[in-house]
PDB file of C-alpha atoms in Angstrom:
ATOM      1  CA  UNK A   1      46.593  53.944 -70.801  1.00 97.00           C
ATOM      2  CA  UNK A   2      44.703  50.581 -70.383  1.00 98.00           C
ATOM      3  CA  UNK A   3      42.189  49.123 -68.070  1.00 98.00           C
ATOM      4  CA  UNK A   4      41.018  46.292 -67.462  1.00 98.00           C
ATOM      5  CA  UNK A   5      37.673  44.991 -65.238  1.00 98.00           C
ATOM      6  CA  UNK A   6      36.908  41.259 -64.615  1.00 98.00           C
ATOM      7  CA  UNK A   7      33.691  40.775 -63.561  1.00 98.00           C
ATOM      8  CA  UNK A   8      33.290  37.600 -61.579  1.00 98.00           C
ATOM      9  CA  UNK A   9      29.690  37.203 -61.382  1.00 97.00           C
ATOM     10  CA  UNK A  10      28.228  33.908 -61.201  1.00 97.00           C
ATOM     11  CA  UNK A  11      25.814  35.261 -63.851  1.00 96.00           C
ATOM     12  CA  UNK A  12      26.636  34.450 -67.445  1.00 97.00           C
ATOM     13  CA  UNK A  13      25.776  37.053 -70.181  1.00 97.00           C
ATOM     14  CA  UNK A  14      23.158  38.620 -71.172  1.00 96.00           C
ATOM     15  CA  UNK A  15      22.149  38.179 -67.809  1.00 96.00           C
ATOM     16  CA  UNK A  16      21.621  41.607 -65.566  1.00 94.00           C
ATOM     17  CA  UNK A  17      24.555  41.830 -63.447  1.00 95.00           C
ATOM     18  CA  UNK A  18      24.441  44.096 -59.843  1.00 92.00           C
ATOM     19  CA  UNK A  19      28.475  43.862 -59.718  1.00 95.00           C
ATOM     20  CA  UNK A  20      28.660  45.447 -63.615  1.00 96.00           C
ATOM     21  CA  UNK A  21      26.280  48.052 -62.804  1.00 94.00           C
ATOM     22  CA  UNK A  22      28.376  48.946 -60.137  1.00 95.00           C
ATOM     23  CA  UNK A  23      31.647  48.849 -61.876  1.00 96.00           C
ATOM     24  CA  UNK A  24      30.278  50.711 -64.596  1.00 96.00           C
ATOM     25  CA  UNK A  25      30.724  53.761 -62.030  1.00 95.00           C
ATOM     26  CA  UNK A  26      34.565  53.056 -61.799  1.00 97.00           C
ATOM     27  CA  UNK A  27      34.840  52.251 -65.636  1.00 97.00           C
ATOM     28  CA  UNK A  28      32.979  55.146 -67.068  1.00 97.00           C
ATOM     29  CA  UNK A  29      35.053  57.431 -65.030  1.00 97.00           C
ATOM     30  CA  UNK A  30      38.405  56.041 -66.106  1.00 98.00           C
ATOM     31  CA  UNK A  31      37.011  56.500 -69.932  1.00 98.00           C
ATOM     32  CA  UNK A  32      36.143  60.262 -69.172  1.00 97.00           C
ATOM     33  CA  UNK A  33      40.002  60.478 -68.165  1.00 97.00           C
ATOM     34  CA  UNK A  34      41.075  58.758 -71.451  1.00 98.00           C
ATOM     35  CA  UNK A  35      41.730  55.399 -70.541  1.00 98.00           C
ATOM     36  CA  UNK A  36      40.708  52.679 -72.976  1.00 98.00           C
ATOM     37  CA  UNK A  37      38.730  50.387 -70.465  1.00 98.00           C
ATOM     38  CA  UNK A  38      38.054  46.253 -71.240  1.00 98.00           C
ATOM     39  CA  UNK A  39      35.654  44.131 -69.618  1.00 98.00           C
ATOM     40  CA  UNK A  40      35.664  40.422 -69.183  1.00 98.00           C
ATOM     41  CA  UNK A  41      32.766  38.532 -67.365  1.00 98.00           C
ATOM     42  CA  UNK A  42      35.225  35.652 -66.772  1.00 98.00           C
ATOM     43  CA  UNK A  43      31.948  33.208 -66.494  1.00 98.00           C
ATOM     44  CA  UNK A  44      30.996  33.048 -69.907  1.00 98.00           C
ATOM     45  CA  UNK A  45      35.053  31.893 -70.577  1.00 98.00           C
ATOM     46  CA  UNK A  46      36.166  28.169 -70.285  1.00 98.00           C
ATOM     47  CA  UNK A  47      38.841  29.191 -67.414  1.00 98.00           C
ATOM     48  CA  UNK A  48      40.659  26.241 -66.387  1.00 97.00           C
ATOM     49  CA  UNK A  49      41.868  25.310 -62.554  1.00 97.00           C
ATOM     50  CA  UNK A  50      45.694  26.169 -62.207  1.00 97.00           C
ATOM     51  CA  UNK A  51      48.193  28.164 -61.587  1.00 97.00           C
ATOM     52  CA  UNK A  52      49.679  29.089 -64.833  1.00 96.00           C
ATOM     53  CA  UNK A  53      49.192  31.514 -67.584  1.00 97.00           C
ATOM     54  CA  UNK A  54      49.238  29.145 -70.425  1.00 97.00           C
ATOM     55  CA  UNK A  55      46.489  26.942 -71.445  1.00 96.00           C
ATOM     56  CA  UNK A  56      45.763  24.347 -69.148  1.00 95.00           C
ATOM     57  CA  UNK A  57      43.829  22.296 -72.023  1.00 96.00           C
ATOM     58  CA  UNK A  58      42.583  22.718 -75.347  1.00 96.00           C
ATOM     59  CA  UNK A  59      39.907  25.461 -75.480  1.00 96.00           C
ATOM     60  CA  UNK A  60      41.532  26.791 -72.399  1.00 98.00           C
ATOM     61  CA  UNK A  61      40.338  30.674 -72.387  1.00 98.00           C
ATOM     62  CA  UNK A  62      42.893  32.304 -70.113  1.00 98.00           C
ATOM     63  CA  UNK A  63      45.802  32.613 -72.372  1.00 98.00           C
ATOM     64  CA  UNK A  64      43.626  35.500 -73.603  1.00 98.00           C
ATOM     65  CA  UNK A  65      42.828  36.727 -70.202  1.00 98.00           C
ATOM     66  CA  UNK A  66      46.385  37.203 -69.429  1.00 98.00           C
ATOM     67  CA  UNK A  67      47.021  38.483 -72.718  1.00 98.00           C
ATOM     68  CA  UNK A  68      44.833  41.689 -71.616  1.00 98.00           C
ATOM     69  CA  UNK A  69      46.581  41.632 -68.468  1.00 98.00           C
ATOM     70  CA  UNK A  70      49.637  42.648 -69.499  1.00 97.00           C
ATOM     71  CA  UNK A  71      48.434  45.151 -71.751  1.00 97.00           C
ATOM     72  CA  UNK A  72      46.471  46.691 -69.536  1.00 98.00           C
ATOM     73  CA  UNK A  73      48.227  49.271 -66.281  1.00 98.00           C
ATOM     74  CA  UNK A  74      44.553  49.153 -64.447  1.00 98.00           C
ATOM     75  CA  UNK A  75      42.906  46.397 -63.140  1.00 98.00           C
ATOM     76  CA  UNK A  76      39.650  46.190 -61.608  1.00 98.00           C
ATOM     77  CA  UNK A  77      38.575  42.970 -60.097  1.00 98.00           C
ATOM     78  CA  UNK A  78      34.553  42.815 -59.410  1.00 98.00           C
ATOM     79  CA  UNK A  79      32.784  40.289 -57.590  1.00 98.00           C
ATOM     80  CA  UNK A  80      29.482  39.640 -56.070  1.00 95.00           C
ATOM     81  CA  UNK A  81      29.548  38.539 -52.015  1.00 93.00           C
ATOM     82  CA  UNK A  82      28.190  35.123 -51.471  1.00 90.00           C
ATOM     83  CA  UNK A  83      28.768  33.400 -47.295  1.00 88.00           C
ATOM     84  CA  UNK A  84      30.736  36.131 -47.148  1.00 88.00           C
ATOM     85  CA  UNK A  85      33.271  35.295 -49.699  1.00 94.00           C
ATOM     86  CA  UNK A  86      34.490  36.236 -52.780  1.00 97.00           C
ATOM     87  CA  UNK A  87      32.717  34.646 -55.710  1.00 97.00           C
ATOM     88  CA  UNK A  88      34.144  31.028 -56.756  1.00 97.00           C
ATOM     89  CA  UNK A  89      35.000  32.985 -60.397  1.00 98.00           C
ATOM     90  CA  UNK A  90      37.281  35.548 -58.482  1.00 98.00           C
ATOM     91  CA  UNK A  91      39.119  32.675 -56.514  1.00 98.00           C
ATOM     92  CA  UNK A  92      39.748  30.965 -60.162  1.00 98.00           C
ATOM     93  CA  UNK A  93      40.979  34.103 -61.671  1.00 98.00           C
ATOM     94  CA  UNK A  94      43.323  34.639 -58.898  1.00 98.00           C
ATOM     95  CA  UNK A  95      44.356  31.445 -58.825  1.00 98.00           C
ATOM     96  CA  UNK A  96      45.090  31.628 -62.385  1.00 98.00           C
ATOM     97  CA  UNK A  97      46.676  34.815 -61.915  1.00 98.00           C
ATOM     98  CA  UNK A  98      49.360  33.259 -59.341  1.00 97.00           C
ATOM     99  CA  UNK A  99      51.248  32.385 -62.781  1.00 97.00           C
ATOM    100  CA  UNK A 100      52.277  35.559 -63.151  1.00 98.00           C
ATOM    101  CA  UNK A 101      54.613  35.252 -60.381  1.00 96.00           C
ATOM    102  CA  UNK A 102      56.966  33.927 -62.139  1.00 94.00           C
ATOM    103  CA  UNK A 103      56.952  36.284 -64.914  1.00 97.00           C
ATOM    104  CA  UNK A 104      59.021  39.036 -65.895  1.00 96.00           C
ATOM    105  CA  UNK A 105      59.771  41.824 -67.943  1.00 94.00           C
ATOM    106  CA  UNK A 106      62.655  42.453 -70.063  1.00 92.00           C
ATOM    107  CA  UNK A 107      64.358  44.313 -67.583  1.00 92.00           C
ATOM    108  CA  UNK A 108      64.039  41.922 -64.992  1.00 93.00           C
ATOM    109  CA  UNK A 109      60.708  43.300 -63.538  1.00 96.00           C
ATOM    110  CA  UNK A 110      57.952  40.811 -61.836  1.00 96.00           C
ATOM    111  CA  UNK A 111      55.212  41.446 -64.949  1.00 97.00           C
ATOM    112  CA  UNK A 112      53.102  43.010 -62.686  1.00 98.00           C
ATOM    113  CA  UNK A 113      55.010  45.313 -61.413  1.00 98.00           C
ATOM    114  CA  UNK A 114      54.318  49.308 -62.295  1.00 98.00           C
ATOM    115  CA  UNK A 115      50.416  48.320 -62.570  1.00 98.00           C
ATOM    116  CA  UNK A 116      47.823  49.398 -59.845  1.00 98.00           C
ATOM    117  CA  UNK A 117      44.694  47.590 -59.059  1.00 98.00           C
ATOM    118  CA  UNK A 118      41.734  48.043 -56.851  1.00 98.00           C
ATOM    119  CA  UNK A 119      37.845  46.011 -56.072  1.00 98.00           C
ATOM    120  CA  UNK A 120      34.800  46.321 -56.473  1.00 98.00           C
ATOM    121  CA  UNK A 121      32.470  44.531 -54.385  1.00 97.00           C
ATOM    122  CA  UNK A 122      28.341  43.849 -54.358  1.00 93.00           C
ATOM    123  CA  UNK A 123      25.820  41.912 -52.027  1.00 88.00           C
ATOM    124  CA  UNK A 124      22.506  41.790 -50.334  1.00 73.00           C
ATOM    125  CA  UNK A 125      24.820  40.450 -47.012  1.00 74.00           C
ATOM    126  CA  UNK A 126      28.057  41.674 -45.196  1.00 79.00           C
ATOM    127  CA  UNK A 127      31.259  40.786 -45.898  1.00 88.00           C
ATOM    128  CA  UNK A 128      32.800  43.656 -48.520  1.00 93.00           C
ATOM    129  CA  UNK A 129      35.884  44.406 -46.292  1.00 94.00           C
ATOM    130  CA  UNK A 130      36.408  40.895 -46.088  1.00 94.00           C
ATOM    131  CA  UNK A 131      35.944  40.210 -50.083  1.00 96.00           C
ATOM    132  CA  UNK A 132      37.992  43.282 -50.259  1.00 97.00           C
ATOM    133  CA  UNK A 133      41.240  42.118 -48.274  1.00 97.00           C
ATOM    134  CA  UNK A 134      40.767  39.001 -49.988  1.00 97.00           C
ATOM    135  CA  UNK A 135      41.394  40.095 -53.203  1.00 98.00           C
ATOM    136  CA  UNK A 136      43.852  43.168 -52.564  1.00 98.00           C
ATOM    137  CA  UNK A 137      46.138  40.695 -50.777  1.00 97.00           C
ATOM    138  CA  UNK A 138      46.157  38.355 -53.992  1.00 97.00           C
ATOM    139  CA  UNK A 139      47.162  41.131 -56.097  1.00 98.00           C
ATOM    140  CA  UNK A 140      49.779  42.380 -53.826  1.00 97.00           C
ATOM    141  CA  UNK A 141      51.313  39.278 -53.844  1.00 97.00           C
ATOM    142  CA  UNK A 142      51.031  39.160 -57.173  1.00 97.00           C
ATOM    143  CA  UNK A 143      53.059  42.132 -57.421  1.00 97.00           C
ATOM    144  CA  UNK A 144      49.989  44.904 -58.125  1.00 98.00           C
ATOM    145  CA  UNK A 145      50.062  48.500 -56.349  1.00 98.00           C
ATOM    146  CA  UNK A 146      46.740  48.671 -54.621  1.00 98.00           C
ATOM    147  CA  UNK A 147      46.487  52.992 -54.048  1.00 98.00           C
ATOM    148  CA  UNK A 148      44.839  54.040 -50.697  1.00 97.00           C
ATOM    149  CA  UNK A 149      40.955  53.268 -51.146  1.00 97.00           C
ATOM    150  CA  UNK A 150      40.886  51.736 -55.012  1.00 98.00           C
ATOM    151  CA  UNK A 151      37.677  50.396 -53.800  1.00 98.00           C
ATOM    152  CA  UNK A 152      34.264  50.314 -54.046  1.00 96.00           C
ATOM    153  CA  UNK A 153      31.475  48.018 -52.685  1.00 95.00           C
ATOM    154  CA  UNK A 154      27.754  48.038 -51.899  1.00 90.00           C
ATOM    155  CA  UNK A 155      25.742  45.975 -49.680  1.00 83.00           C
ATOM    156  CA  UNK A 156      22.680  45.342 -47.554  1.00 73.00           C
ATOM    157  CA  UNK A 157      23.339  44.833 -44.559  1.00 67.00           C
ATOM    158  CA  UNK A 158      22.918  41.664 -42.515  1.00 67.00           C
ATOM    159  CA  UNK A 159      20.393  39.678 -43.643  1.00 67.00           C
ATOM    160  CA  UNK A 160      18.923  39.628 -46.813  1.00 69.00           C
ATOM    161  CA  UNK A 161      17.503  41.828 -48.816  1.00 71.00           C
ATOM    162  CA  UNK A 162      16.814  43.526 -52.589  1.00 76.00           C
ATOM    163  CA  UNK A 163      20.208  43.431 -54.625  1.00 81.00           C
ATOM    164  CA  UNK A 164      21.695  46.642 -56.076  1.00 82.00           C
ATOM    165  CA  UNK A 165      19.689  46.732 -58.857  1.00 82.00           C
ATOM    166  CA  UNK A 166      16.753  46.218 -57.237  1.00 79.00           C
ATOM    167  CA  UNK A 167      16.973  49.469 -54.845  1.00 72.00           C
ATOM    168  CA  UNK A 168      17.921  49.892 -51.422  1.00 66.00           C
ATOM    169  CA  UNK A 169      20.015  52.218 -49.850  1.00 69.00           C
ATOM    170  CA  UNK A 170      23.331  53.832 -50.203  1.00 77.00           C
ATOM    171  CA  UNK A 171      23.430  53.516 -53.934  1.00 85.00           C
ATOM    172  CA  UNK A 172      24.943  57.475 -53.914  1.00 89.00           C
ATOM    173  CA  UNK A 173      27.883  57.095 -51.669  1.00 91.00           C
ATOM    174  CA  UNK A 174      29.014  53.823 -53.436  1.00 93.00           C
ATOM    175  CA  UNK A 175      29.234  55.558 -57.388  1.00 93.00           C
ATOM    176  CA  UNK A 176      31.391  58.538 -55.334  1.00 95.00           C
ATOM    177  CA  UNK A 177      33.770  56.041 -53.959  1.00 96.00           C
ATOM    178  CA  UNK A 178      33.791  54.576 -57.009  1.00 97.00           C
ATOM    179  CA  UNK A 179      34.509  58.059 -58.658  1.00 97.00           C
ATOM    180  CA  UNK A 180      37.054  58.171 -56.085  1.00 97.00           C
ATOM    181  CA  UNK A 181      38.449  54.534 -56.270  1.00 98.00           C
ATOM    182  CA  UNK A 182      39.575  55.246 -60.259  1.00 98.00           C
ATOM    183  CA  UNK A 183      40.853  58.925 -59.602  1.00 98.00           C
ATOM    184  CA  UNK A 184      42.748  57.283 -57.247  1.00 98.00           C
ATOM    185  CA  UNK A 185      43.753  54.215 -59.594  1.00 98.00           C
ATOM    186  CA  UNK A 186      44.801  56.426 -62.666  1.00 98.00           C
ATOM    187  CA  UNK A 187      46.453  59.037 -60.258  1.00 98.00           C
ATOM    188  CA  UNK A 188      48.828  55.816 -58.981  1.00 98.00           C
ATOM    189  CA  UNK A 189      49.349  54.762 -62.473  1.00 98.00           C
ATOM    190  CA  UNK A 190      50.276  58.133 -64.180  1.00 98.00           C
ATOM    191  CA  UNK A 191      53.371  58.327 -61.414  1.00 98.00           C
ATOM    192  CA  UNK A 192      54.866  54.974 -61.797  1.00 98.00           C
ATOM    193  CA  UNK A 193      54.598  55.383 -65.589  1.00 97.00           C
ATOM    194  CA  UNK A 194      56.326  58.675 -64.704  1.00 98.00           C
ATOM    195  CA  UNK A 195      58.971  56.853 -62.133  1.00 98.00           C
ATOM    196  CA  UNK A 196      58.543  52.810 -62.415  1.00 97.00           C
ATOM    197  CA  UNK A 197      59.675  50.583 -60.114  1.00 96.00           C
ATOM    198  CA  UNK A 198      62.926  48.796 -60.389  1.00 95.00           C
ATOM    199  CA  UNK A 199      63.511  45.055 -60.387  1.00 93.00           C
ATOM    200  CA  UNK A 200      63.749  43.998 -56.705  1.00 91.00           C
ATOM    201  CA  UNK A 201      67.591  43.877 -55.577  1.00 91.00           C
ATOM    202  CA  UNK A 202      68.866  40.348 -55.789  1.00 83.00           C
TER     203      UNK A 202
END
């Protein structure tokens, strides 16, 4: 089995990231369960505006991006909290992502179908639930399984404050919900690899 994180810091590599160290949590425990986990920082990619899942121009980097997407049964989006809102890198990928809507599987499936997905969520402010519906209800739409708490998230607070990596509270209780957001992800995906989903009656 297959994951796959995209980390959509504004932060572009090798640059410390609070949301990786984070999502490591989730990651790391999916690996100690066998799964064969990828990780894309989608900042350091040329990603194109659009809707579509081929290249938009020349150089376009999300071909590739989708490529993993398919392959993979797991997803894990991760993105920092900034006004409250999910980073401008997670609205691209899930604008992007919209493109799979129209896709299907040989049998008829929408491609994203039979795959699970969850979030991961860091900031100094408020605003994880809200990053968290966000993103959940893109990937429902989408056609993702989102399992009862696949999520994670740290913050703050109100106001500001040091970032994850920094210190700060609460640091414990977000790696066990993590622990417990990819239990609950590969528990989801081992049954509808057992029993998929149909294609939806026409």
């Amino acid at each position: 089995m297959k994951a796959l994180v995209i980390n959509c810091t504004l932060k572009k590599s090798p640059e410390p990231s609070n949301t990786e160290a984070l999502f490591r949590t989730v990651s790391e425990h999916l690996e100690r369960e066998g799964v064969e986990a990828d990780v894309v920082r989608a900042v350091d990619l040329d990603i194109a505006p659009g809707v579509v899942s081929e290249a938009v121009h020349e150089g376009d980097d999300w071909p590739g991006v989708h490529e993993k997407l398919v392959a993979s049964e797991i997803l894990v989006i991760a993105s920092p909290t900034w006004l409250g809102q999910p980073s401008s890198v997670a609205k691209r990928v899930l604008e992007r992502m919209e493109g799979m809507m129209s896709e299907t599987d040989d049998d008829g499936r929408p491609v994203a179908y039979n795959r699970v997905a969850g979030v991961v969520v860091t900031g100094n402010e408020d605003g994880a639930h809200h990053v968290i519906s966000e993103i959940t209800g893109g990937l429902q739409d989408i056609g993702y399984t989102i399992p009862g708490q696949a999520w994670t998230y740290w913050n703050q607070g109100p106001g500001p404050g040091p970032s994850f990596l920094e210190g700060g509270s609460g640091h414990d209780w977000s790696r066990s919900t993590g622990r417990a957001m990819a239990a609950n992800l590969l528990g989801v995906a081992r049954a509808l690899a057992a029993r998929p989903l149909g294609a939806p009656p026409q």
